[in-house]
Coordinates of C-alpha atoms in Angstrom, one line a residue:
Chain A
M1 CA 4.9 38.2 -1.0
G2 CA 1.6 40.5 -0.9
L3 CA -1.7 39.8 1.2
R4 CA -3.2 39.7 -2.1
E5 CA -1.0 36.6 -3.7
Y6 CA -1.2 35.3 0.1
I7 CA -4.7 35.2 0.6
S8 CA -5.1 33.5 -3.4
D9 CA -2.3 31.0 -2.8
I10 CA -4.6 29.6 0.1
S11 CA -7.6 30.1 -1.8
E12 CA -6.3 28.6 -5.2
A13 CA -5.1 25.7 -2.5
V14 CA -8.1 24.9 -0.7
V15 CA -10.3 25.1 -4.5
T16 CA -7.7 22.7 -6.3
I17 CA -8.0 20.2 -3.9
A18 CA -11.6 20.2 -3.4
K19 CA -11.3 20.0 -7.2
G20 CA -8.5 17.0 -6.7
M21 CA -11.1 15.4 -4.1
R22 CA -14.2 15.8 -5.7
I23 CA -12.5 13.2 -8.5
T24 CA -11.3 10.7 -6.7
W25 CA -15.0 10.9 -4.5
K26 CA -16.6 10.6 -8.5
Y27 CA -14.1 7.4 -9.3
G28 CA -14.1 6.1 -5.4
V29 CA -18.0 5.9 -5.2
D30 CA -19.2 4.6 -8.8
P31 CA -18.2 0.4 -8.7
K32 CA -18.6 0.7 -12.4
E33 CA -15.2 1.8 -13.3
E34 CA -13.5 -1.0 -11.9
T35 CA -11.6 -1.5 -15.2
T36 CA -9.6 -4.6 -13.3
I37 CA -10.4 -8.5 -15.1
F38 CA -9.5 -11.2 -12.6
Y39 CA -7.1 -12.4 -15.7
P40 CA -6.8 -16.6 -14.5
E41 CA -10.6 -16.4 -14.0
E42 CA -12.0 -14.5 -17.0
R43 CA -9.6 -13.3 -20.0
M44 CA -9.8 -10.6 -22.2
V45 CA -12.0 -10.8 -26.1
M46 CA -8.9 -10.3 -28.1
P47 CA -10.0 -8.0 -31.0
E48 CA -10.7 -9.6 -34.1
R49 CA -7.6 -9.2 -35.9
T50 CA -5.2 -9.7 -32.7
R51 CA -1.8 -11.0 -34.2
G52 CA -1.4 -13.3 -31.9
F53 CA 0.6 -16.8 -32.1
L54 CA 0.7 -18.5 -35.7
F55 CA -1.3 -21.5 -36.2
N56 CA -0.8 -23.5 -39.5
D57 CA -4.1 -26.4 -40.8
V58 CA -1.1 -29.1 -42.2
A59 CA -4.4 -30.5 -43.9
R60 CA -4.5 -27.2 -46.3
C61 CA -0.9 -26.3 -46.6
I62 CA 0.0 -26.9 -49.9
V63 CA 4.1 -27.0 -49.2
C64 CA 4.6 -24.0 -51.0
N65 CA 7.3 -22.6 -49.0
M66 CA 6.2 -18.8 -49.3
C67 CA 5.9 -18.7 -45.8
V68 CA 9.8 -19.8 -45.5
K69 CA 11.3 -17.6 -48.0
Q70 CA 9.1 -14.4 -46.8
C71 CA 10.2 -14.8 -42.9
P72 CA 12.2 -12.1 -42.0
I73 CA 13.9 -13.4 -39.5
D74 CA 14.0 -17.2 -40.6
C75 CA 11.9 -18.6 -37.6
I76 CA 9.8 -21.1 -40.0
T77 CA 11.5 -24.3 -41.1
L78 CA 9.3 -26.8 -43.0
E79 CA 10.4 -30.2 -44.1
S80 CA 8.0 -32.3 -46.7
I81 CA 8.7 -35.5 -49.2
K82 CA 6.9 -35.9 -52.3
G83 CA 3.4 -37.3 -52.1
A84 CA 1.8 -40.1 -54.4
D85 CA 0.9 -37.6 -56.5
K86 CA 4.1 -35.5 -57.0
K87 CA 2.5 -32.8 -54.8
N88 CA 4.5 -32.4 -51.8
V89 CA 4.0 -33.7 -48.6
L90 CA 4.6 -31.6 -44.9
T91 CA 6.9 -33.7 -42.4
S92 CA 7.4 -31.2 -40.4
Y93 CA 6.1 -27.8 -39.8
K94 CA 8.2 -25.4 -37.3
I95 CA 7.8 -22.1 -36.2
D96 CA 10.6 -20.9 -33.4
M97 CA 7.7 -19.0 -32.0
G98 CA 9.9 -17.2 -29.1
R99 CA 12.2 -15.7 -32.5
C100 CA 8.6 -14.7 -33.8
M101 CA 7.9 -11.1 -34.4
H102 CA 4.6 -11.6 -35.0
C103 CA 4.6 -9.1 -38.6
G104 CA 2.5 -11.0 -39.9
L105 CA 4.2 -11.5 -43.6
C106 CA 3.7 -15.1 -43.6
V107 CA 0.1 -14.7 -43.5
E108 CA 0.1 -12.5 -45.1
I109 CA 1.4 -14.3 -48.4
C110 CA -0.1 -17.4 -47.5
P111 CA -1.7 -18.5 -51.1
P112 CA -4.7 -21.5 -49.6
K113 CA -4.5 -18.8 -46.2
S114 CA -3.9 -22.2 -44.3
L115 CA -1.5 -19.7 -41.9
V116 CA -3.0 -17.8 -39.7
H117 CA -2.6 -15.5 -36.7
T118 CA -4.9 -17.1 -33.6
D119 CA -5.9 -14.8 -30.9
G120 CA -3.2 -16.9 -28.6
Y121 CA -0.6 -14.9 -26.3
E122 CA 0.0 -17.5 -23.3
G123 CA 3.2 -18.7 -24.5
S124 CA 5.4 -19.1 -21.4
S125 CA 7.4 -22.2 -21.2
H126 CA 10.5 -23.2 -19.1
T127 CA 13.0 -23.9 -21.7
R128 CA 13.4 -22.3 -25.6
E129 CA 13.0 -25.7 -27.3
E130 CA 9.7 -26.1 -26.1
L131 CA 9.0 -22.3 -27.9
I132 CA 9.4 -24.1 -31.2
V133 CA 6.1 -25.2 -31.8
E134 CA 5.8 -28.4 -34.9
F135 CA 2.8 -28.5 -36.2
V136 CA 2.8 -31.7 -38.0
E137 CA 1.8 -34.2 -35.7
D138 CA 2.3 -37.7 -37.3
D139 CA 6.4 -39.3 -37.7
L140 CA 7.8 -39.9 -40.5
A141 CA 7.0 -44.0 -40.9
T142 CA 3.2 -42.9 -40.4
I143 CA 3.2 -40.5 -43.3
K144 CA 5.3 -42.4 -45.9
A145 CA 3.0 -45.2 -45.1
R146 CA 0.5 -42.8 -45.7
I147 CA 1.9 -41.8 -49.0
A148 CA 2.5 -45.7 -50.0
A149 CA -1.7 -47.0 -49.4
H150 CA -2.3 -43.7 -51.2
A151 CA 0.0 -44.6 -54.5
A152 CA -2.1 -48.0 -54.4
E153 CA -5.4 -46.5 -54.4
L154 CA -4.3 -44.6 -57.4
A155 CA -2.7 -47.6 -58.9
K156 CA -5.9 -49.6 -58.1
A157 CA -8.1 -46.2 -59.6
A158 CA -5.7 -46.5 -62.7
K159 CA -5.9 -49.9 -63.1
A160 CA -9.9 -50.4 -62.9
A161 CA -9.9 -47.2 -65.4
E162 CA -7.7 -49.8 -67.5
A163 CA -10.1 -52.4 -66.9
A164 CA -13.3 -50.6 -67.5
G165 CA -11.5 -50.7 -71.2
K166 CA -10.5 -47.8 -73.7
A167 CA -12.9 -45.2 -71.5
P168 CA -12.1 -41.8 -71.6
A169 CA -9.1 -41.2 -69.5
A170 CA -10.0 -40.2 -66.3
P171 CA -8.3 -36.6 -66.6
A172 CA -8.4 -36.4 -62.8
N173 CA -5.4 -38.0 -62.5
P174 CA -2.5 -38.6 -65.4
A175 CA -0.1 -39.0 -63.1
G176 CA -1.4 -41.8 -61.5
G177 CA -1.2 -44.0 -64.6
E178 CA 2.3 -42.8 -65.0
K179 CA 2.9 -44.1 -61.7
K180 CA 2.7 -47.8 -63.0
Chain B
M1 CA -3.5 23.5 47.0
E2 CA -5.7 20.7 46.1
P3 CA -4.0 17.7 44.9
V4 CA -4.4 17.4 41.1
A5 CA -4.7 13.8 41.4
A6 CA -8.1 14.1 42.8
T7 CA -9.5 15.2 39.3
V8 CA -8.5 12.2 37.2
Y9 CA -11.7 11.0 36.6
P10 CA -11.4 7.0 36.5
N11 CA -9.7 6.7 40.1
Y12 CA -8.7 3.3 39.7
D13 CA -7.8 3.3 44.0
S14 CA -11.2 4.0 44.2
V15 CA -13.1 1.7 42.0
G16 CA -10.8 -0.7 43.4
R17 CA -11.7 -0.3 46.5
A18 CA -14.9 -0.6 45.6
I19 CA -14.4 -3.8 43.2
L20 CA -13.1 -5.3 47.1
E21 CA -16.2 -4.1 49.1
A22 CA -18.6 -5.8 45.8
F23 CA -16.2 -9.3 46.5
P24 CA -15.7 -10.3 49.5
I25 CA -14.1 -13.4 48.2
I26 CA -10.8 -11.5 46.9
D27 CA -10.6 -9.2 50.5
F28 CA -7.4 -10.2 51.1
L29 CA -5.8 -8.2 48.5
P30 CA -4.2 -4.7 48.4
V31 CA -5.9 -2.2 47.3
W32 CA -3.2 -1.2 45.0
L33 CA -3.2 -4.9 43.1
V34 CA -6.7 -4.7 42.3
A35 CA -6.1 -0.8 41.1
L36 CA -3.0 -2.1 38.6
V37 CA -5.3 -5.3 37.5
I38 CA -7.8 -2.7 36.6
M39 CA -5.3 -0.7 35.1
V40 CA -4.0 -3.3 32.6
V41 CA -7.0 -4.8 31.8
V42 CA -8.0 -1.0 30.7
A43 CA -4.4 -0.6 28.6
A44 CA -5.0 -4.3 27.3
C45 CA -8.2 -3.4 25.8
A46 CA -7.2 0.0 24.6
I47 CA -4.6 -1.8 22.8
V48 CA -6.9 -4.6 21.8
F49 CA -9.5 -1.7 20.1
I50 CA -6.3 0.1 17.9
L51 CA -4.6 -2.9 16.7
V52 CA -8.0 -4.5 15.2
F53 CA -8.1 -0.2 14.4
E54 CA -5.3 -0.8 12.4
G55 CA -6.1 -4.1 10.9
V56 CA -9.3 -3.0 9.7
G57 CA -8.0 0.7 8.5
S58 CA -5.4 -0.7 6.3
L59 CA -7.6 -3.3 4.5
V60 CA -9.9 0.0 4.5
L61 CA -7.4 1.8 3.2
R62 CA -6.3 -0.8 0.7
K63 CA -10.0 -1.1 -0.9
L64 CA -10.3 2.3 -0.8
A65 CA -7.3 2.9 -3.2
G66 CA -8.5 0.5 -4.9
D67 CA -12.0 1.9 -5.8
I68 CA -9.9 5.5 -6.2
Q69 CA -8.0 4.1 -8.8
S70 CA -10.4 2.2 -10.3
R71 CA -8.9 -1.3 -9.0
V72 CA -10.1 -4.0 -6.6
G73 CA -8.4 -4.0 -3.6
P74 CA -7.1 -6.9 -1.6
N75 CA -9.6 -9.3 -3.0
R76 CA -8.4 -13.1 -2.3
V77 CA -8.1 -13.4 1.5
G78 CA -11.7 -13.9 2.2
P79 CA -14.7 -12.8 1.2
Y80 CA -14.2 -9.8 -0.6
G81 CA -10.6 -9.9 1.3
C82 CA -12.3 -8.8 4.5
I83 CA -9.6 -11.1 6.4
Q84 CA -6.6 -10.0 4.2
F85 CA -5.0 -7.7 7.4
L86 CA -5.1 -11.1 10.0
A87 CA -2.6 -12.7 6.8
D88 CA -0.7 -9.2 6.7
G89 CA -0.1 -9.7 10.6
V90 CA 1.0 -13.1 10.5
K91 CA 2.8 -12.4 7.3
L92 CA 4.7 -9.7 9.5
I93 CA 5.3 -12.1 13.0
L94 CA 6.5 -14.8 10.6
K95 CA 8.8 -13.1 8.5
E96 CA 12.5 -12.8 9.3
D97 CA 13.6 -10.0 11.9
L98 CA 16.9 -9.2 9.7
K99 CA 19.2 -6.4 11.1
P100 CA 22.5 -4.3 9.3
A101 CA 25.9 -6.0 10.2
A102 CA 26.2 -2.2 10.6
C103 CA 23.9 -1.2 12.4
D104 CA 23.7 0.3 16.1
R105 CA 21.9 -3.1 17.5
V106 CA 20.5 -1.2 20.5
L107 CA 19.0 1.9 18.9
F108 CA 17.7 -0.2 15.7
R109 CA 15.6 -2.5 18.1
L110 CA 14.3 0.1 20.5
A111 CA 13.4 2.7 17.5
P112 CA 10.4 1.1 16.6
Y113 CA 8.5 0.8 20.3
L114 CA 9.4 4.1 20.7
A115 CA 7.7 5.0 17.5
F116 CA 4.1 2.7 18.6
V117 CA 4.5 3.8 22.1
G118 CA 4.1 7.4 21.0
S119 CA 1.9 6.9 19.0
C120 CA -0.8 4.7 21.0
A121 CA 0.4 7.0 24.1
G122 CA -2.6 9.5 23.4
L123 CA -5.4 6.7 23.6
V124 CA -5.0 7.1 27.1
V125 CA -7.0 10.6 27.1
I126 CA -9.4 10.0 23.9
P127 CA -12.9 10.7 25.5
F128 CA -14.8 7.2 23.7
A129 CA -17.9 7.9 25.6
V130 CA -19.7 9.4 28.0
G131 CA -17.5 7.4 30.8
M132 CA -15.2 5.9 29.2
I133 CA -11.0 7.0 28.7
A134 CA -8.7 5.9 30.5
A135 CA -7.6 8.7 32.3
D136 CA -8.7 11.7 32.0
L137 CA -5.8 14.3 32.4
D138 CA -6.3 17.8 33.6
I139 CA -3.7 18.3 31.2
G140 CA -5.1 16.2 28.9
I141 CA -4.5 18.0 25.1
Y142 CA -0.7 18.8 26.4
Y143 CA -0.1 15.2 27.2
V144 CA -1.2 13.8 23.8
M145 CA 1.3 16.7 22.5
A146 CA 3.9 15.6 24.3
V147 CA 4.0 11.7 23.9
S148 CA 3.3 12.0 20.0
S149 CA 6.6 14.0 20.2
L150 CA 8.4 10.5 21.0
V151 CA 7.5 9.0 17.6
S152 CA 10.5 11.4 15.8
I153 CA 12.6 10.5 17.7
G154 CA 11.5 7.1 17.2
I155 CA 11.7 7.9 13.7
L156 CA 14.8 9.2 14.3
L157 CA 16.3 6.7 15.9
G158 CA 15.6 4.4 13.4
G159 CA 16.8 6.3 10.2
W160 CA 19.8 6.9 12.1
A161 CA 20.1 3.3 13.8
S162 CA 19.8 1.5 10.3
N163 CA 23.2 3.3 9.0
N164 CA 21.9 3.5 5.8
K165 CA 21.7 7.0 3.5
W166 CA 18.4 6.5 2.5
S167 CA 17.1 5.7 5.9
L168 CA 19.2 9.0 7.6
V169 CA 17.4 11.0 5.1
G170 CA 13.8 10.1 5.7
A171 CA 14.8 10.4 9.5
M172 CA 16.3 13.5 9.3
R173 CA 13.0 14.6 6.8
G174 CA 10.2 12.9 9.6
A175 CA 11.9 15.0 12.5
A176 CA 12.3 18.2 10.8
Q177 CA 8.6 17.8 9.4
I178 CA 7.0 16.4 12.7
V179 CA 8.6 19.0 15.1
S180 CA 7.5 22.0 12.6
F181 CA 4.2 20.4 11.9
E182 CA 3.4 19.9 15.8
I183 CA 3.0 23.9 16.3
P184 CA 0.2 23.5 14.1
V185 CA -1.8 21.1 15.0
A186 CA -1.0 22.4 19.0
M187 CA -2.1 25.9 17.7
S188 CA -4.7 25.0 15.9
I189 CA -6.2 22.9 18.8
I190 CA -5.5 25.8 21.4
P191 CA -8.2 27.8 20.3
V192 CA -10.7 24.7 21.2
I193 CA -8.8 25.2 24.8
L194 CA -10.1 28.6 25.1
V195 CA -13.5 27.9 24.4
A196 CA -13.4 24.6 26.9
G197 CA -11.7 26.5 29.4
S198 CA -9.7 23.4 30.4
L199 CA -6.8 21.5 28.6
S200 CA -8.9 17.8 30.1
T201 CA -10.2 16.5 26.8
Q202 CA -13.3 14.8 28.7
E203 CA -14.0 18.7 29.8
I204 CA -13.8 20.1 26.1
V205 CA -16.4 17.1 25.3
R206 CA -18.6 18.5 27.6
S207 CA -18.6 22.1 26.9
Q208 CA -20.0 21.1 23.6
G209 CA -22.9 19.9 24.4
G210 CA -26.4 20.9 24.3
L211 CA -28.5 22.8 21.5
F212 CA -29.7 18.4 20.1
G213 CA -26.2 18.0 20.8
I214 CA -24.9 19.0 16.7
F215 CA -25.1 22.7 16.8
N216 CA -23.1 23.6 20.3
W217 CA -20.2 21.5 18.4
N218 CA -16.6 23.7 18.6
L219 CA -17.1 23.6 14.3
F220 CA -19.9 26.3 14.3
H221 CA -18.8 28.0 17.3
N222 CA -17.8 31.2 15.4
P223 CA -15.5 31.3 12.1
F224 CA -12.5 31.6 13.6
L225 CA -12.9 27.9 15.1
F226 CA -14.1 26.6 11.6
F227 CA -11.6 27.6 9.7
S228 CA -9.1 26.9 12.8
F229 CA -10.8 23.2 12.5
F230 CA -9.6 22.5 8.9
V231 CA -5.9 23.7 9.6
Y232 CA -6.1 21.3 12.1
L233 CA -7.1 18.9 9.6
T234 CA -4.1 19.6 7.2
A235 CA -1.7 19.9 10.0
A236 CA -2.5 16.6 11.3
Q237 CA -2.1 14.8 8.0
A238 CA 1.5 16.2 8.0
E239 CA 2.2 15.3 11.4
T240 CA 1.5 11.8 10.9
C241 CA 3.4 12.2 7.9
Q242 CA 0.0 10.8 6.0
T243 CA 1.0 10.6 2.1
P244 CA 0.6 14.4 0.9
F245 CA 3.0 14.9 3.5
D246 CA 5.1 11.6 3.9
L247 CA 8.7 12.8 3.0
P248 CA 9.9 10.3 5.4
E249 CA 9.0 7.3 3.8
C250 CA 8.4 8.4 0.1
E251 CA 9.0 5.4 -1.6
S252 CA 10.1 6.6 -5.4
E253 CA 13.0 8.1 -3.6
L254 CA 14.1 7.0 -0.9
V255 CA 12.6 3.4 -0.9
Q256 CA 10.9 3.2 2.5
G257 CA 12.9 6.5 4.4
F258 CA 13.4 6.0 7.9
M259 CA 12.2 2.2 7.0
T260 CA 14.7 0.9 4.7
E261 CA 16.1 -1.7 7.1
Y262 CA 13.2 -3.0 9.0
S263 CA 11.7 -5.9 8.1
G264 CA 9.3 -8.4 10.0
I265 CA 7.3 -7.3 13.2
R266 CA 9.3 -4.0 13.7
F267 CA 8.1 -2.8 10.5
G268 CA 4.8 -3.5 11.8
Y269 CA 5.3 -1.5 14.7
F270 CA 6.3 1.0 12.9
F271 CA 3.3 0.6 10.5
L272 CA 1.0 0.2 13.8
G273 CA 2.2 3.6 14.8
E274 CA 1.3 5.5 11.8
F275 CA -2.3 3.7 12.0
G276 CA -2.1 4.6 15.7
E277 CA -1.2 7.8 15.4
L278 CA -4.0 8.7 12.4
F279 CA -6.5 7.5 14.9
V280 CA -5.2 9.9 17.6
V281 CA -5.4 12.6 15.5
C282 CA -8.8 11.7 14.3
A283 CA -10.1 11.3 17.6
L284 CA -8.7 14.8 19.1
A285 CA -10.1 16.9 16.2
T286 CA -13.5 14.2 16.7
A287 CA -13.2 15.3 20.6
G288 CA -12.0 19.2 20.2
Y289 CA -14.4 20.3 17.0
L290 CA -17.1 18.0 16.0
G291 CA -18.7 17.6 19.4
G292 CA -17.3 14.0 20.1
W293 CA -19.6 11.6 22.1
H294 CA -22.5 13.8 22.1
I295 CA -25.3 12.0 20.6
P296 CA -27.8 14.7 17.9
F297 CA -30.9 14.9 19.8
L298 CA -30.3 13.2 23.3
D299 CA -28.5 13.9 26.0
A300 CA -25.6 11.1 26.4
G301 CA -25.5 11.3 30.2
N302 CA -29.4 11.3 31.1
L303 CA -29.5 7.3 29.1
G304 CA -28.5 5.7 32.3
W305 CA -25.0 4.1 32.5
F306 CA -24.9 1.1 29.3
W307 CA -26.5 2.7 26.8
G308 CA -25.3 6.6 27.6
N309 CA -21.8 4.8 27.2
L310 CA -23.0 2.3 24.1
L311 CA -24.5 4.9 22.3
S312 CA -22.0 8.0 23.0
L313 CA -19.2 5.3 22.1
G314 CA -20.7 4.8 18.5
V315 CA -21.7 8.5 17.5
F316 CA -17.9 9.1 18.8
L317 CA -16.2 6.0 16.6
T318 CA -18.5 7.0 13.4
K319 CA -17.2 10.6 13.8
T320 CA -13.6 9.3 14.3
F321 CA -14.3 7.2 11.6
T322 CA -15.2 9.2 8.9
L323 CA -12.4 11.6 9.7
V324 CA -10.4 8.7 8.8
L325 CA -11.7 7.8 6.0
V326 CA -11.5 11.5 4.6
S327 CA -8.1 11.8 5.5
M328 CA -7.3 8.8 3.4
W329 CA -9.3 10.2 1.0
L330 CA -7.4 13.1 1.0
R331 CA -4.5 10.5 1.3
W332 CA -5.4 8.9 -2.4
T333 CA -6.2 12.5 -4.2
L334 CA -3.0 14.7 -3.2
P335 CA 0.3 13.8 -5.5
R336 CA 3.5 14.1 -2.2
T337 CA 5.2 17.9 -1.8
R338 CA 8.4 18.6 -2.4
V339 CA 10.6 19.3 1.5
D340 CA 10.5 22.9 0.6
Q341 CA 7.1 22.9 -0.4
L342 CA 6.2 21.3 2.8
M343 CA 8.2 23.5 5.1
R344 CA 6.8 26.4 2.9
M345 CA 3.4 25.6 3.5
C346 CA 4.2 25.2 7.8
W347 CA 6.0 27.9 8.4
K348 CA 4.7 30.5 6.3
Y349 CA 1.4 29.2 5.9
L350 CA 0.0 27.4 8.6
V351 CA 1.6 28.6 11.7
P352 CA 0.7 32.1 10.5
L353 CA -3.3 31.0 10.1
T354 CA -2.8 29.3 13.4
F355 CA -2.0 32.1 15.1
F356 CA -4.5 34.7 13.5
N357 CA -7.1 32.0 14.1
L358 CA -5.8 32.1 18.0
L359 CA -6.1 35.8 18.1
G360 CA -9.8 35.7 16.3
V361 CA -10.7 33.6 18.8
S362 CA -10.2 35.8 21.6
L363 CA -11.4 38.3 20.7
W364 CA -14.5 36.6 19.9
L365 CA -14.9 35.2 23.3
L366 CA -13.8 38.5 24.8
I367 CA -16.3 40.3 22.8
F368 CA -19.3 37.9 23.2
D369 CA -18.5 37.1 26.9
G370 CA -18.0 33.2 25.1
K371 CA -21.2 32.8 23.3
G372 CA -20.9 30.9 20.0
I373 CA -23.0 31.7 16.9
P374 CA -25.3 28.8 17.8
A375 CA -25.6 30.0 21.8
M376 CA -26.5 33.5 19.8
I377 CA -28.9 32.7 17.4
A378 CA -30.9 30.0 20.2
A379 CA -31.1 33.0 22.4
L380 CA -33.2 35.0 20.0
F381 CA -35.5 32.5 20.2
G382 CA -35.4 31.9 24.2

């Protein structure tokens, strides 16, 4: 090791230390550099297309079963019964959030766009069962009662239509007449 | 031959005698007892000071780390986390004091105290102000160098007694590092001793007075001393095992090195010792190179007892804390060196440089009759 090299080693050490200290000084004196978000008190604004937890708007769901078929890991299960107007009515729509991998295929396929990704990401729970989320709030009896009421309403409407004479048949629900 | 004790500045015996004369009510007490009480009070003041420094220093260290790393740092205990250190202290005291089953019990218990005492004993000769020094020993610098090597014994004992491979490797590294870096530290403070012509820290500070209290600092005395100051800071950073050179306790490879098996207040002692050492080396750098307690544009000696001591204490602490901050800043800037790099830096770079500096300063003093550059410039203007 020659003297020239020796001195250049020392000067390199001094220069690099000075360079490093200038960088840390810049970060140290500028309070705006802080990137911490105080999580429980404030939350990040998630980007628009975040694939967070799934949410199904059961009122708009047409029970087409597409999401169940599409799901690569079969984490969606649904049960339905025939409704008054022969459309299917959901009695249960469950998504196992513990298994869902947020691939978004079910959201893409959903015809009425009722199944969507939310920006939720806080889903910790104590048991695995809590991670299976049920979207239909009412129990089976309530749903059946509602269908019966709907059927009765439809029947009444059909009767009224019949009583109104041979009025042009209501195209709205030809099925309602058949039900009678 | 004159008795050496006569040169020690606060002569506790005479202070005790003065107090006995001032308060005749306690006249029946022997002088040695009063002197002992005063000594204990002074020691308590020093310990309380260093404990507060360590508490606040650890908080500042973490806050600074947060700032530099774009984080916030401690922010839960008190406004801006300002009493975090109290919580830490309570935690350290209340935590279970674990001892490994196969440790050497006596040495395991002894080690933290040695490390703590070794680092804080240096406070005795720190010249805090015009008249504030626990004992102005006429071998002050020598004393600091001697007691601070007690730390390496503490580290070695702790690592050995833990009966743990990590601890032992950390302890061996620590001992090797501290012993090696004692040499550049001592050699880079010797030029100051040459200029002052005394080993007493108070005498070294006094020799830097005059010229507005700034320009007669040893730092500006001559180019060799200027360079020597930075060599001292680098070597001191390594001797106190601060981060670029914290090989004895590097977390990533040795968990905590010699502190692996320590918990609770025993760990706390090691931790406090580290901070105490940081303060002592920074205070020595201030006293040796930055004019100590000399107040800029004022003569501390002429201000009267109270204001002189208060102002010079403030100036001394300001300078020291600035150095501490620089040390912490360096700590969060540089990554850790390897062992071979560390030793290479010590033996191949710092030691020869300090010898070169020593030679340069000696020649300068010989040629220019002990005058520094600022003094010569001042002489030009009369």
